[in-house]
Amino acid sequence: MSTSHPAMLIIEDEPDLAALIADYARANQFEPTIIHDGQVALDYLLQQQSPIPNQQSLPRSAILVLDLMLPRLDGLSLCRAVRTFSNIPIIMVTAKVEEIDRLIGLDAGADDYLCKPFSPRELIARCKTILKRCQSYDSELSKKNQAQLSIDIAKQSALFEGKIIDLTRSEFLLLQHFVMHPSRVFSRAQLLDIACEEKLDVTDRAIDSHIKNLRKKLQLITGEQAVIHSIYGVGYRFDGVGSVC
């Protein structure tokens, strides 16, 4: 198998749908691999991370297309497991259409979400968009000898090119989380859990105020356009460059 094209791992228990996605993937310069079982998929991804001695190493997957309903290990559980060792982009596909199901999928670590039935062309377009965003981030990071934004967890401080950013505790926790997970979309509920350690009785919309203030403080010191973007109907995404120590 050629390694010149991004490898797409399709984890889908419907053979016909998996084959259709794979056909569209190949037509759009992806190298697809199909797995029908959640546990087999997890073992496969773990082997990519830590190859077994004396066995041929597996090509590293560039993106996952993950069905929610899978035998042995369901999509949500698999997504959570993958997020413990990898930031690989994940697009979740499911027959469930309720908003709460979509948000649960994003909270588990998925980057995007498509409801069945869906257009394979739209799926491929979303895959390309996510990979382009990730590649742009990696390219920007490689141009810098050191990250402009630096988060020091021990000192509970945030600096931009050596200048201290004056943040509240909640703002610091949010910025730390964003820098650790660049280009990932997080729901308001998920960010609220991160920002409000005391778990007070507040609404999800309270996170909007924290994000607004954090944006202003970042722009004040960087003089650049905000790097925290609103994702309509879902939450927020951080597209900046930073490091955590």
Coordinates of C-alpha atoms in Angstrom, one line a residue:
M1 CA 0.0 0.0 0.0
S2 CA 1.3 3.5 -0.9
T3 CA 2.1 5.8 1.9
S4 CA 2.0 9.0 -0.3
H5 CA -1.7 9.6 0.5
P6 CA -3.3 10.1 4.0
A7 CA -4.4 6.8 5.5
M8 CA -8.1 6.7 6.5
L9 CA -9.3 4.2 9.0
I10 CA -13.0 3.4 8.4
I11 CA -14.6 1.7 11.5
E12 CA -18.0 0.7 10.4
D13 CA -20.0 -2.5 10.9
E14 CA -22.2 -2.1 7.8
P15 CA -20.1 -3.7 5.0
D16 CA -21.8 -2.0 2.1
L17 CA -21.5 1.5 3.7
A18 CA -17.9 0.9 4.6
A19 CA -17.1 -0.2 1.1
L20 CA -18.8 2.8 -0.4
I21 CA -16.9 5.2 1.9
A22 CA -13.6 3.4 0.9
D23 CA -14.4 3.8 -2.8
Y24 CA -14.9 7.5 -2.4
A25 CA -11.8 7.8 -0.2
R26 CA -9.6 6.1 -2.8
A27 CA -11.1 8.4 -5.5
N28 CA -10.0 11.4 -3.4
Q29 CA -6.4 10.3 -2.8
F30 CA -6.9 8.6 0.6
E31 CA -5.6 5.1 1.5
P32 CA -8.6 3.4 3.3
T33 CA -8.5 0.5 5.7
I34 CA -11.8 -1.0 6.9
I35 CA -12.5 -2.5 10.3
H36 CA -15.9 -3.8 11.4
D37 CA -15.3 -4.3 15.1
G38 CA -14.6 -1.7 17.8
Q39 CA -12.2 -3.8 19.8
V40 CA -10.2 -4.8 16.7
A41 CA -10.0 -1.2 15.8
L42 CA -8.6 -0.2 19.2
D43 CA -6.0 -3.0 19.0
Y44 CA -5.1 -1.8 15.5
L45 CA -4.6 1.8 16.6
L46 CA -2.6 0.8 19.7
Q47 CA -0.3 -1.3 17.5
Q48 CA 0.3 1.8 15.3
Q49 CA 1.4 3.7 18.4
S50 CA 3.6 0.9 19.7
P51 CA 4.6 -1.7 17.0
I52 CA 5.0 -5.3 18.1
P53 CA 8.6 -6.4 17.9
N54 CA 9.5 -8.5 14.8
Q55 CA 6.2 -7.6 13.1
Q56 CA 5.7 -5.3 10.2
S57 CA 4.7 -1.8 11.4
L58 CA 1.3 -0.5 10.4
P59 CA 0.9 2.7 8.5
R60 CA -0.1 5.5 10.8
S61 CA -3.7 6.5 10.3
A62 CA -4.3 10.2 9.4
I63 CA -8.0 10.3 10.2
L64 CA -10.8 8.0 11.6
V65 CA -14.3 7.6 10.3
L66 CA -16.0 6.1 13.3
D67 CA -19.5 4.6 13.5
L68 CA -21.3 4.9 16.8
M69 CA -22.8 1.5 16.9
L70 CA -20.1 -1.2 16.8
P71 CA -19.8 -4.8 18.0
R72 CA -17.9 -5.5 21.3
L73 CA -16.7 -1.8 21.8
D74 CA -19.1 1.0 20.8
G75 CA -18.0 4.1 19.0
L76 CA -18.2 6.4 22.1
S77 CA -16.1 4.1 24.2
L78 CA -13.6 3.7 21.4
C79 CA -13.4 7.4 20.8
R80 CA -12.7 8.0 24.5
A81 CA -10.0 5.3 24.5
V82 CA -8.3 6.7 21.5
R83 CA -8.2 10.2 23.1
T84 CA -6.1 8.8 25.9
F85 CA -3.1 8.3 23.5
S86 CA -3.8 10.1 20.3
N87 CA -5.1 13.4 18.9
I88 CA -5.9 11.9 15.5
P89 CA -8.9 13.6 13.9
I90 CA -12.1 11.6 14.3
I91 CA -15.4 12.0 12.4
M92 CA -18.2 10.2 14.0
V93 CA -21.1 8.8 11.9
T94 CA -24.4 7.6 13.4
A95 CA -28.1 7.0 12.8
K96 CA -28.9 9.0 16.0
V97 CA -30.0 12.5 15.2
E98 CA -30.8 14.1 18.6
E99 CA -28.6 17.0 19.6
I100 CA -27.7 15.4 22.9
D101 CA -26.2 12.5 21.0
R102 CA -24.2 14.8 18.8
L103 CA -22.8 16.7 21.8
I104 CA -22.0 13.5 23.7
G105 CA -20.0 12.4 20.7
L106 CA -18.1 15.7 20.6
D107 CA -17.5 15.5 24.4
A108 CA -16.0 12.1 23.9
G109 CA -13.4 13.6 21.6
A110 CA -14.8 13.5 18.1
D111 CA -13.8 16.4 15.8
D112 CA -17.0 16.3 13.7
Y113 CA -20.3 14.5 13.4
L114 CA -22.4 13.2 10.6
C115 CA -25.9 11.7 10.8
K116 CA -27.0 8.8 8.6
P117 CA -27.9 8.8 5.8
F118 CA -25.2 11.2 4.6
S119 CA -23.5 12.0 1.3
P120 CA -20.1 10.3 0.9
R121 CA -19.0 13.4 -0.9
E122 CA -19.8 15.5 2.2
L123 CA -17.9 13.1 4.4
I124 CA -14.8 13.3 2.2
A125 CA -15.1 17.1 2.1
R126 CA -15.2 17.2 5.9
C127 CA -12.2 14.9 6.1
K128 CA -10.2 17.1 3.8
T129 CA -11.2 20.3 5.8
I130 CA -10.1 18.8 9.1
L131 CA -6.8 17.5 7.7
K132 CA -6.1 20.8 6.1
R133 CA -6.7 22.6 9.4
C134 CA -4.4 20.2 11.2
Q135 CA -1.7 20.5 8.6
S136 CA -1.9 24.2 8.7
Y137 CA -1.4 24.1 12.5
D138 CA 1.6 21.7 12.1
S139 CA 3.1 24.0 9.4
E140 CA 2.7 27.1 11.6
L141 CA 4.2 25.3 14.5
S142 CA 7.3 24.1 12.6
K143 CA 8.1 27.7 11.5
K144 CA 8.6 28.7 15.1
N145 CA 11.7 27.9 17.1
Q146 CA 9.5 28.1 20.2
A147 CA 5.8 28.6 20.7
Q148 CA 4.7 32.2 21.1
L149 CA 2.1 31.3 23.8
S150 CA 3.5 29.5 26.8
I151 CA 1.5 27.9 29.6
D152 CA 3.3 27.1 32.9
I153 CA 1.1 24.8 34.9
A154 CA 3.3 24.8 38.0
K155 CA 3.4 28.6 38.2
Q156 CA -0.2 29.0 36.9
S157 CA 1.0 31.6 34.5
A158 CA 0.5 32.3 30.8
L159 CA 3.0 34.3 28.7
F160 CA 3.0 35.6 25.1
E161 CA 6.5 36.2 23.9
G162 CA 7.6 36.6 27.5
K163 CA 4.8 39.0 28.4
I164 CA 2.5 37.8 31.2
I165 CA -1.2 37.6 30.4
D166 CA -3.3 38.5 33.3
L167 CA -6.0 35.8 33.6
T168 CA -8.5 34.7 36.1
R169 CA -8.4 31.1 37.3
S170 CA -11.2 30.1 35.0
E171 CA -9.6 31.8 32.0
F172 CA -6.3 30.2 32.7
L173 CA -7.9 26.7 32.9
L174 CA -9.6 27.3 29.5
L175 CA -6.5 28.6 27.8
Q176 CA -4.5 25.7 29.2
H177 CA -7.0 23.2 27.8
F178 CA -7.2 24.9 24.4
V179 CA -3.4 25.0 24.0
M180 CA -3.2 21.3 24.9
H181 CA -5.9 20.4 22.3
P182 CA -5.4 22.7 19.3
S183 CA -8.0 22.6 16.5
R184 CA -10.4 20.5 18.6
V185 CA -14.0 21.6 19.0
F186 CA -15.4 21.6 22.5
S187 CA -19.0 22.1 23.6
R188 CA -20.0 24.8 26.1
A189 CA -20.9 22.1 28.7
Q190 CA -17.5 20.5 28.3
L191 CA -15.7 23.9 28.7
L192 CA -17.8 24.8 31.6
D193 CA -16.7 21.7 33.5
I194 CA -13.1 22.7 32.9
A195 CA -13.6 26.4 33.8
C196 CA -15.8 25.9 36.9
E197 CA -13.9 23.6 39.3
E198 CA -16.4 24.3 42.1
K199 CA -19.3 22.9 40.0
L200 CA -21.6 25.7 40.9
D201 CA -25.2 25.8 39.5
V202 CA -24.5 27.8 36.4
T203 CA -25.7 27.5 32.8
D204 CA -23.7 26.5 29.8
R205 CA -24.0 30.1 28.5
A206 CA -21.8 31.3 31.3
I207 CA -18.9 30.0 29.3
D208 CA -19.6 32.6 26.6
S209 CA -18.6 35.3 29.1
H210 CA -15.3 33.6 30.0
I211 CA -14.5 33.1 26.3
K212 CA -15.3 36.8 25.5
N213 CA -13.0 38.0 28.3
L214 CA -10.2 35.6 27.3
R215 CA -10.4 36.7 23.7
K216 CA -10.1 40.4 24.7
K217 CA -7.1 39.7 26.9
L218 CA -5.3 37.7 24.2
Q219 CA -6.0 40.3 21.5
L220 CA -4.8 43.1 23.9
I221 CA -1.4 41.6 24.2
T222 CA -1.0 39.9 20.8
G223 CA -2.5 42.6 18.7
E224 CA -3.8 39.9 16.4
Q225 CA -7.2 38.5 15.4
A226 CA -8.7 36.2 18.0
V227 CA -7.5 32.6 17.8
I228 CA -10.6 31.2 19.7
H229 CA -13.3 30.6 17.1
S230 CA -17.1 30.1 17.7
I231 CA -18.5 27.0 16.1
Y232 CA -22.2 27.6 15.6
G233 CA -24.5 25.4 17.5
V234 CA -21.6 23.5 19.2
G235 CA -19.0 25.5 21.1
Y236 CA -15.5 26.8 20.5
R237 CA -12.1 25.9 18.8
F238 CA -8.6 27.2 19.4
D239 CA -6.4 27.6 16.3
G240 CA -3.4 29.2 17.9
V241 CA 0.2 28.0 18.6
G242 CA 1.4 27.3 22.1
S243 CA 3.2 25.0 24.5
V244 CA 2.4 23.7 28.0
C245 CA 5.1 22.9 30.6

